[in-house]
PDB file of C-alpha atoms in Angstrom:
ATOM      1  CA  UNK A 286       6.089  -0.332 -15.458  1.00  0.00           C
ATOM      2  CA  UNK A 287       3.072  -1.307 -13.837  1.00  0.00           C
ATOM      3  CA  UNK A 288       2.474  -5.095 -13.326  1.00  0.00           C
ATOM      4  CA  UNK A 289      -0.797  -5.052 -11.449  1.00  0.00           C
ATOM      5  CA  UNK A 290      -3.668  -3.297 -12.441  1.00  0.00           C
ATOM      6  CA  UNK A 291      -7.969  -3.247 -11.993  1.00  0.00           C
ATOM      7  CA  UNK A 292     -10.441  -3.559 -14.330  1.00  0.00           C
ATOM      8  CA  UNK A 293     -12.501  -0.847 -13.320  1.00  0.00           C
ATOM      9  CA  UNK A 294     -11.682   1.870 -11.010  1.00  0.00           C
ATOM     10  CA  UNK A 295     -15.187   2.432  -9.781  1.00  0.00           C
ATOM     11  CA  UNK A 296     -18.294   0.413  -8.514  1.00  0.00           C
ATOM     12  CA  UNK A 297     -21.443   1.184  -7.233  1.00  0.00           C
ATOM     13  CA  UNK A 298     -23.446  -1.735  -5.608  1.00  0.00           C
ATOM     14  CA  UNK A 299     -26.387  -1.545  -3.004  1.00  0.00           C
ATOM     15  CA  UNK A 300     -26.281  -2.501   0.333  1.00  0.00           C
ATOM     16  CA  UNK A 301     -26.650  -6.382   1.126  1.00  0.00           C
ATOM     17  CA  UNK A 302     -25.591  -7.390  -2.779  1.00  0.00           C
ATOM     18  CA  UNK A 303     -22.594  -8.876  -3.360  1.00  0.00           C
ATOM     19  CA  UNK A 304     -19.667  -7.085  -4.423  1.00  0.00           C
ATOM     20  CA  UNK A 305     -16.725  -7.998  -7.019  1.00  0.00           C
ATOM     21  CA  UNK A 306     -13.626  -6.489  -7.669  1.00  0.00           C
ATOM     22  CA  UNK A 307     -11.240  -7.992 -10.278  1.00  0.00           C
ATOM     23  CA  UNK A 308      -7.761  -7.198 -10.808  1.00  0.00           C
ATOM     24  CA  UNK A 309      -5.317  -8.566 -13.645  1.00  0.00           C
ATOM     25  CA  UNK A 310      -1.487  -8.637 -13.526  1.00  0.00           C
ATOM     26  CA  UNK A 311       1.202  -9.582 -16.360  1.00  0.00           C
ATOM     27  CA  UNK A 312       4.129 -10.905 -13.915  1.00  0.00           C
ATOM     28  CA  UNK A 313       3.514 -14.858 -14.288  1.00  0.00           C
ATOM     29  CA  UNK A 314       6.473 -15.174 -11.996  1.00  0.00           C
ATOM     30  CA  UNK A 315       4.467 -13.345  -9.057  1.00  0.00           C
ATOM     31  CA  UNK A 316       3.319 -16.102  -6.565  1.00  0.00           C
ATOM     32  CA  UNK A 317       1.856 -14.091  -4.070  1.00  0.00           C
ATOM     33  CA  UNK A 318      -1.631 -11.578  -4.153  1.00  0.00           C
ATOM     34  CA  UNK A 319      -2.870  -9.559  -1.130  1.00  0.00           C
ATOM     35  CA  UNK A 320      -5.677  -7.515  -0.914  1.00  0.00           C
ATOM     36  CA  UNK A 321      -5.608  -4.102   0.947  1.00  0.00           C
ATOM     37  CA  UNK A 322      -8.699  -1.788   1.433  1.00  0.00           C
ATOM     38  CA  UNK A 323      -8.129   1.857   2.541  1.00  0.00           C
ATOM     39  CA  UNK A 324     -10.813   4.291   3.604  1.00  0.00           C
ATOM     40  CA  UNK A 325     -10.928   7.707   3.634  1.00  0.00           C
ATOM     41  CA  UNK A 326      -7.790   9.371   6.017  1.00  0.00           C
ATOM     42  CA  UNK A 327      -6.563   6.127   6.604  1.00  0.00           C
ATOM     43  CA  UNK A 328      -3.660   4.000   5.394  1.00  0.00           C
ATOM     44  CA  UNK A 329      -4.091   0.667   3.277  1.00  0.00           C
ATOM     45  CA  UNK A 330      -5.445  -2.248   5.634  1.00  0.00           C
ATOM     46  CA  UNK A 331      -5.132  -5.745   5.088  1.00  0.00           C
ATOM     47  CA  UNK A 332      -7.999  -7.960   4.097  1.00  0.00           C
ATOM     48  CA  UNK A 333      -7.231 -11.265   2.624  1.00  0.00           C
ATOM     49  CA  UNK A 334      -4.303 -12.759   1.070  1.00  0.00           C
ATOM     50  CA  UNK A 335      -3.836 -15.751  -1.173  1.00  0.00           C
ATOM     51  CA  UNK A 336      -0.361 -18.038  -2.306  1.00  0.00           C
ATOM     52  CA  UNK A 337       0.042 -19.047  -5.742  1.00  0.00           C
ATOM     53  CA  UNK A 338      -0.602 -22.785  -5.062  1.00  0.00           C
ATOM     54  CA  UNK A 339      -3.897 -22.009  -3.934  1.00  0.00           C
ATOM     55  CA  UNK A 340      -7.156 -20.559  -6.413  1.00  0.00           C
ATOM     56  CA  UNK A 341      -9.171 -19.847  -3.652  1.00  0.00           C
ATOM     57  CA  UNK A 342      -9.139 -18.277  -0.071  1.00  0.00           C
ATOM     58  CA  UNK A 343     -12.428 -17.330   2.147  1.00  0.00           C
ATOM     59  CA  UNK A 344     -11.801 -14.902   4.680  1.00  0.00           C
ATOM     60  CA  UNK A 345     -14.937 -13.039   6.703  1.00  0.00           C
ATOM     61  CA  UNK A 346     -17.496 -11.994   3.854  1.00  0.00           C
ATOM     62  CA  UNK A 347     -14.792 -11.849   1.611  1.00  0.00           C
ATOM     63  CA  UNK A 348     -13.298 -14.531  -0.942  1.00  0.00           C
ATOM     64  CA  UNK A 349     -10.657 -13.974  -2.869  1.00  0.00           C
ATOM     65  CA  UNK A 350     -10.129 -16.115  -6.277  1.00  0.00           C
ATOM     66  CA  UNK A 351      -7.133 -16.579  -8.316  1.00  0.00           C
ATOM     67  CA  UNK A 352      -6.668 -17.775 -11.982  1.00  0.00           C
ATOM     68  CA  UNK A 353      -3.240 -18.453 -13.106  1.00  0.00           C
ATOM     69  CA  UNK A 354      -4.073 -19.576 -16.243  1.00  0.00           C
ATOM     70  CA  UNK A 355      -5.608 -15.832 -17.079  1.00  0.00           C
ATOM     71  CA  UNK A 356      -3.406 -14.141 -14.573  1.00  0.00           C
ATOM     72  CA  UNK A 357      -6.646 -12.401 -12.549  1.00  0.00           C
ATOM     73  CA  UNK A 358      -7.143 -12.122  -9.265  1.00  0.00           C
ATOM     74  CA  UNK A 359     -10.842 -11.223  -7.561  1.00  0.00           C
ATOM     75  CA  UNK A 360     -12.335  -9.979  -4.104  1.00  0.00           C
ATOM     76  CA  UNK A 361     -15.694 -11.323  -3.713  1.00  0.00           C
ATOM     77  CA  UNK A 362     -17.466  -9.128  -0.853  1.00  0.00           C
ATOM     78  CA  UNK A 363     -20.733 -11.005   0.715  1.00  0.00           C
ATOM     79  CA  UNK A 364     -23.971  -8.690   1.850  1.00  0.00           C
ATOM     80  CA  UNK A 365     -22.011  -5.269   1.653  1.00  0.00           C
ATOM     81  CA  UNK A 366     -22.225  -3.370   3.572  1.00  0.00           C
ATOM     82  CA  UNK A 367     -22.138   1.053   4.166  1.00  0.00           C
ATOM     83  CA  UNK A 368     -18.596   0.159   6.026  1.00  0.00           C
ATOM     84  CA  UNK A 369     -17.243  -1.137   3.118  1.00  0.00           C
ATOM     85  CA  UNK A 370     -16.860   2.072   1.109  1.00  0.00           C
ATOM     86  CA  UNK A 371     -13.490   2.190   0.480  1.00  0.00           C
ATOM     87  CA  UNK A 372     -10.882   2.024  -2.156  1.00  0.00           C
ATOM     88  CA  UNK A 373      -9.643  -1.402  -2.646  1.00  0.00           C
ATOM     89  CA  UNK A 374      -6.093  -2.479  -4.018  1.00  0.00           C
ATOM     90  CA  UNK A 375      -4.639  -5.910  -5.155  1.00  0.00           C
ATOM     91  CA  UNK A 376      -0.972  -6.230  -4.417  1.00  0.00           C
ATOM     92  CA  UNK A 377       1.462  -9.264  -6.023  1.00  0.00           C
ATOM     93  CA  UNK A 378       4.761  -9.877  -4.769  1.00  0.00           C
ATOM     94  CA  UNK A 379       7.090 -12.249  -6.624  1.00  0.00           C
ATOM     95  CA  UNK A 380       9.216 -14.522  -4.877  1.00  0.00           C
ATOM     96  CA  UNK A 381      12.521 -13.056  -6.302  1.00  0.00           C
ATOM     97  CA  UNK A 382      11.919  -9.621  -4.827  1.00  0.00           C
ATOM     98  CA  UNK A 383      11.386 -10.432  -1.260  1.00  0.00           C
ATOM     99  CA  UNK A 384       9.320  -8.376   0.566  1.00  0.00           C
ATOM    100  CA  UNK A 385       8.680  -5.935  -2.650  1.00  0.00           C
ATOM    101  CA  UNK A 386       4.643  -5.149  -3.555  1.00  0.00           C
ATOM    102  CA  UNK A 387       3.515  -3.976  -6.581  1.00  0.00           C
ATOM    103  CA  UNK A 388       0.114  -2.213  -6.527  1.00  0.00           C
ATOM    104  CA  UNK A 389      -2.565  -1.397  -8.859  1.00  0.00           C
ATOM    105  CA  UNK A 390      -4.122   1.702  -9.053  1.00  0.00           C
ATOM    106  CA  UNK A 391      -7.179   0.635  -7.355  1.00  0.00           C
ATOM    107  CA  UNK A 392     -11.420   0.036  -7.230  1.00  0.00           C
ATOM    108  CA  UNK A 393     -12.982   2.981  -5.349  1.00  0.00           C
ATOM    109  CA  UNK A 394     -16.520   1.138  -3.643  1.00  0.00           C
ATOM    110  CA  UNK A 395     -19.613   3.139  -2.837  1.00  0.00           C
ATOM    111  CA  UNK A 396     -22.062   1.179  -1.005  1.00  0.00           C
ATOM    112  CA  UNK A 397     -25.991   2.596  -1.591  1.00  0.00           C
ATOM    113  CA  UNK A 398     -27.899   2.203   1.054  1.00  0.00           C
TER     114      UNK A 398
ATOM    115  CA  UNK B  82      -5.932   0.760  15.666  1.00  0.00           C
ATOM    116  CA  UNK B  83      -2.570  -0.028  13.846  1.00  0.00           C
ATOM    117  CA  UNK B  84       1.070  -0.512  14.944  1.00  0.00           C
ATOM    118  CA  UNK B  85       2.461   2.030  12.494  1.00  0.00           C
ATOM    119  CA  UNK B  86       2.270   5.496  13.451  1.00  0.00           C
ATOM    120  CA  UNK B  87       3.086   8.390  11.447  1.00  0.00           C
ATOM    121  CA  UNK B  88       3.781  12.365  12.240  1.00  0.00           C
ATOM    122  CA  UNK B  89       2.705  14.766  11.301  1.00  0.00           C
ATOM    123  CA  UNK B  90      -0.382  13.517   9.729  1.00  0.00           C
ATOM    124  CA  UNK B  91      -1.036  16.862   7.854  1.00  0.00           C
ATOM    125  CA  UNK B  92       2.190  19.182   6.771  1.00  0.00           C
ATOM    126  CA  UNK B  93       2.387  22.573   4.321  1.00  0.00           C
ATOM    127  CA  UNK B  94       5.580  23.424   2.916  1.00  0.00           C
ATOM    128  CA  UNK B  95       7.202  25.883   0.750  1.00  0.00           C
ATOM    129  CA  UNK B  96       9.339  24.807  -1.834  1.00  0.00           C
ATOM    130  CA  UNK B  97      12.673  26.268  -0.139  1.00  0.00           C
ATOM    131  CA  UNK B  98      11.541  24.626   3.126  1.00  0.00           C
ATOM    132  CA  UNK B  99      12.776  21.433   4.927  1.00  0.00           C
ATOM    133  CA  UNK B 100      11.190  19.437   6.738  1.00  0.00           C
ATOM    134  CA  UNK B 101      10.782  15.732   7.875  1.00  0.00           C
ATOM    135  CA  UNK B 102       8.325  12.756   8.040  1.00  0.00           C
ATOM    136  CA  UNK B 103       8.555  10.303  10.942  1.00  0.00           C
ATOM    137  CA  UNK B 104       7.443   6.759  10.857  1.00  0.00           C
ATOM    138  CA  UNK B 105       7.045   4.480  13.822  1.00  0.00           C
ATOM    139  CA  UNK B 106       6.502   0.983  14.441  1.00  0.00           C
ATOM    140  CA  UNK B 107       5.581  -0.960  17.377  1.00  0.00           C
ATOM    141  CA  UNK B 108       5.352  -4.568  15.718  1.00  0.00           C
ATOM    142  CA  UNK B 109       8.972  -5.916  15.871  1.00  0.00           C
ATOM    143  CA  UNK B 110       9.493  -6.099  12.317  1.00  0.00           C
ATOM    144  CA  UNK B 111      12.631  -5.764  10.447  1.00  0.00           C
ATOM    145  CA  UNK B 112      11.927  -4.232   6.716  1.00  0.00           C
ATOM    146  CA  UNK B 113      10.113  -0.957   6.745  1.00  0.00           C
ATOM    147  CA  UNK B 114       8.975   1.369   3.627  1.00  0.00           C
ATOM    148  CA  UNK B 115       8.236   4.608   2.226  1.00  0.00           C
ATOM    149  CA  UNK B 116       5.222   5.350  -0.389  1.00  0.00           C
ATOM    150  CA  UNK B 117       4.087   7.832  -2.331  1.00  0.00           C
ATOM    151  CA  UNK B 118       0.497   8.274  -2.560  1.00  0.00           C
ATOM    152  CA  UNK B 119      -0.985  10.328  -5.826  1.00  0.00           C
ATOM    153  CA  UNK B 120      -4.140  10.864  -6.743  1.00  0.00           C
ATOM    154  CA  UNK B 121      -5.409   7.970  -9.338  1.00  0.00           C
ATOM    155  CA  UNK B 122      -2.224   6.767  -9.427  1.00  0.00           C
ATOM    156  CA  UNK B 123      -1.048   3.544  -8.163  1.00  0.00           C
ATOM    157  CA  UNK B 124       1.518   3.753  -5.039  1.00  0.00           C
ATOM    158  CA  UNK B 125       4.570   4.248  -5.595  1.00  0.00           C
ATOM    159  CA  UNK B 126       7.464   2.861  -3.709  1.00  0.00           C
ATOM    160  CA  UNK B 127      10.163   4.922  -2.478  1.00  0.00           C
ATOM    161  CA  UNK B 128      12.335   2.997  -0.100  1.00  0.00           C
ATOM    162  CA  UNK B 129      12.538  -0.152   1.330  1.00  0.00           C
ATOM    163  CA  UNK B 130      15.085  -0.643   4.666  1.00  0.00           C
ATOM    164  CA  UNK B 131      15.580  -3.996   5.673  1.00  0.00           C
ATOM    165  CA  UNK B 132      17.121  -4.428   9.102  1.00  0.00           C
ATOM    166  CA  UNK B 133      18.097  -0.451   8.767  1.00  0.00           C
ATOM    167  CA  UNK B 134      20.060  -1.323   5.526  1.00  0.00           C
ATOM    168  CA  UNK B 135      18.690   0.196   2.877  1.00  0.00           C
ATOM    169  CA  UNK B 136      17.842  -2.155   0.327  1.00  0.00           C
ATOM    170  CA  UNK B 137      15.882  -0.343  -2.401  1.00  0.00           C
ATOM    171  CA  UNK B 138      16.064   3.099  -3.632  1.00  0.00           C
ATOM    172  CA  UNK B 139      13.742   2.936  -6.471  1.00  0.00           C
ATOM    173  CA  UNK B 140      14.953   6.518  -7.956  1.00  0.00           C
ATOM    174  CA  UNK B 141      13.739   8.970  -6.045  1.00  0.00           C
ATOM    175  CA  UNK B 142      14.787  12.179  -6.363  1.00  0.00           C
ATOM    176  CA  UNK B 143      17.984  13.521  -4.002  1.00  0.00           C
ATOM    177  CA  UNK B 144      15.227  15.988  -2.096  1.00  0.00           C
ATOM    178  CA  UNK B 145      13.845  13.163  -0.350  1.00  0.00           C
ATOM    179  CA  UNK B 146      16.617  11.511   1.811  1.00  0.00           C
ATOM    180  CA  UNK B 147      15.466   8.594   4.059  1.00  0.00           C
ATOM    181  CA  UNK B 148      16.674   7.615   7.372  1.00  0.00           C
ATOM    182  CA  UNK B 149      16.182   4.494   9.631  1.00  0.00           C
ATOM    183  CA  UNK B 150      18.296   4.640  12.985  1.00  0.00           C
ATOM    184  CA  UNK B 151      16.633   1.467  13.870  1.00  0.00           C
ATOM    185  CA  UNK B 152      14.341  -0.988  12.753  1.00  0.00           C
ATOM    186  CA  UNK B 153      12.100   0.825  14.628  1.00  0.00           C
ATOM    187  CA  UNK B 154      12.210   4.231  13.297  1.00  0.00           C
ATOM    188  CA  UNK B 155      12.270   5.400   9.503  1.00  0.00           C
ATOM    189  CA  UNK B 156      12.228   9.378   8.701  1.00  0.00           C
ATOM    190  CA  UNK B 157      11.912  10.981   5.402  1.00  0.00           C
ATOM    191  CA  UNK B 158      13.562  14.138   5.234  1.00  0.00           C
ATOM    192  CA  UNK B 159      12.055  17.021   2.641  1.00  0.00           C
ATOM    193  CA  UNK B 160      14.296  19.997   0.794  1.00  0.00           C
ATOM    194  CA  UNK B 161      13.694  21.862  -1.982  1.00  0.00           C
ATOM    195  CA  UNK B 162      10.427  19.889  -3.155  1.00  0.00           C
ATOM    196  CA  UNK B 163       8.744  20.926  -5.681  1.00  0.00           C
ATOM    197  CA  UNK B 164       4.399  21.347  -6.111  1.00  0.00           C
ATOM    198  CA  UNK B 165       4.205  17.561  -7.419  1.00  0.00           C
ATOM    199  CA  UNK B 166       5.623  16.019  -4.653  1.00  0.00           C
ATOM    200  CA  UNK B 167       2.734  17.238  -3.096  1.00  0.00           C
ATOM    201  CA  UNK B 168       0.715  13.560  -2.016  1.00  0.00           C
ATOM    202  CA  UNK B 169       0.294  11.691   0.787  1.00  0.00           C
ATOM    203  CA  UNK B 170       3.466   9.881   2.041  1.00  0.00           C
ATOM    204  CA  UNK B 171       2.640   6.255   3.787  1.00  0.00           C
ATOM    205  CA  UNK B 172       5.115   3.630   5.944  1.00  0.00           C
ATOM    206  CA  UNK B 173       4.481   0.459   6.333  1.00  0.00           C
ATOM    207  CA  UNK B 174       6.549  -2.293   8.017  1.00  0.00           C
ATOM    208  CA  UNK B 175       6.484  -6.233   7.371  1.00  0.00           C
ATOM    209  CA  UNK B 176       8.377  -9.323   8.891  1.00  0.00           C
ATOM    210  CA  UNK B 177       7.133 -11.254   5.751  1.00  0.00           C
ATOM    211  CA  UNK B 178       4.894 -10.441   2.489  1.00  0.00           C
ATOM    212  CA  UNK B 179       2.339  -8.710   4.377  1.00  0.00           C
ATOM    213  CA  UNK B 180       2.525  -5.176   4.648  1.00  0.00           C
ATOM    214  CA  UNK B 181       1.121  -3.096   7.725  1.00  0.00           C
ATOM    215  CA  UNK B 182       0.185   0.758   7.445  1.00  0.00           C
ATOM    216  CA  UNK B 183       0.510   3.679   8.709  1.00  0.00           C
ATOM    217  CA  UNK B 184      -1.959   6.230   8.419  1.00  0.00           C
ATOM    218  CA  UNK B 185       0.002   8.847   6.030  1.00  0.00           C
ATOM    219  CA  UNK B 186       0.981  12.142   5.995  1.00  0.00           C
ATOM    220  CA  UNK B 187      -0.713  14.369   3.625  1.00  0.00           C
ATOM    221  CA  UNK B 188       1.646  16.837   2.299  1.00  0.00           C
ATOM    222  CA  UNK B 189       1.306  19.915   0.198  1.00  0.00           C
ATOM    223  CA  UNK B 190       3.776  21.723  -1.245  1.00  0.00           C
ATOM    224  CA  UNK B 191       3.333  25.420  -2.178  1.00  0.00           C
TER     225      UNK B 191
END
C-alpha cells in the first residue's frame, strides 16, 4: 500500500507569501525524502532532497524540514511566485530497496497573483 | 531542458492495437523506470531495469512488456490494453536515489 502520502491535495496562496506543503509517511525504515514538482505537460522535476540524519535542508526559496519523531516531511516555498504553480510530490526511498521511490499522491499549488 | 526524452509524447490506441513507448536517456545512468501516471492517484511504478536487468516487475499486467537493449534505451510495448490503462506513462533514469524525468507520454485508449 501506499507509504507516503500529503495532507492536503490542494493550496491556494498569493503571490509573494510563503508557501507550505506537508507530507506524512508510515515507513520509519525510509531514510531518504525528495521533493519533485511537475507542471503542467511536463514530467516530475527535482527540487530539494534531504537524508535521514539531517531535519533540515535549504535549497533556493525552498526549505525542506523533516521530523522523524512524527514521520512528516515539509516544503517551505519563500515569496511564491506565478512559476510555482505546479503539483508537488514528496518521494521516500528506504535504504533496503535501492533505488525504489514511493510517491504520494501529491499538493496541486495555485499561485494568485 | 532534461536528459530523458520520451516518444511519442501524445498516442491514441484501440484496444486490439499495439503499439510502443520509447524512452531515452542521455545522462549515463545505469537503472531506468517505467510509471504510470493516473489522475489523483499517486504514481505508480511499473518497472525498474538496472544495468538492462530487470530488477522489478511490480505486477503489471502481461499487455505491457518492457524492453531495455541498453542502459540507454527502455521501450514499453502496448497490446490488447484496455480503456484504464489509459494515463500518462513517464521514464526516469537515476545513478543513485535521485530520479530524473522524462516528459511522458499521454496515452488514451479507446
Amino acid at each position: 500500500g501506499e507509504s507516503v502520502g500529503l495532507h492536503l491535495p490542494t493550496l491556494s496562496v498569493q503571490e509573494g507569501d510563503n508557501s507550505i506543503i506537508n507530507c506524512a509517511y508510515s515507513n520509519s525504515a525510509s531514510d531518504y525524502f525528495i521533493w519533485y514538482k511537475q507542471e503542467s505537460g511536463k514530467g516530475p522535476q527535482f527540487i530539494i532532497d534531504i537524508r535521514s540524519n539531517m531535519d533540515k535542508r535549504q535549497g533556493q526559496r525552498v526549505t525542506v524540514l523533516l521530523n522523524k519523531t512524527v514521520k512528516h516531511l515539509s516544503l517551505q516555498i519563500a515569496a511564491t511566485q506565478p512559476g510555482d504553480s505546479a503539483v508537488y510530490f514528496c518521494a521516500e526511498n528506504v535504504r533496503s530497496n535501492d533505488y525504489k521511490l514511493s510517491f504520494g499522491a501529491g499538493t496541486t499549488v495555485t499561485v494568485r497573483a | 531542458e532534461t536528459g530523458v526524452t520520451q516518444t511519442p509524447r501524445h498516442l491514441v490506441m484501440g484496444m486490439t492495437n499495439k503499439k510502443s513507448l520509447k524512452c531515452e536517456q542521455h545522462l549515463g545512468h545505469n537503472a531506468m523506470y517505467w510509471y504510470k501516471q493516473s489522475a489523483k492517484k499517486p504514481l505508480e511504478l511499473m518497472f525498474v531495469y538496472n544495468f538492462k536487468e530487470q530488477t522489478e516487475n511490480n505486477s503489471v499486467p502481461s499487455r505491457f512488456s518492457p524492453e531495455c537493449p541498453n542502459s540507454s534505451h527502455l521501450f514499453l510495448h502496448l497490446h490488447t490494453l484496455q480503456p484504464e490503462d489509459s494515463a500518462l506513462y513517464l521514464c526516469a533514469s537515476s545513478e543513485g536515489n535521485e530520479q530524473f524525468f522524462g516528459p511522458g507520454t499521454r496515452l488514451t485508449v479507446l
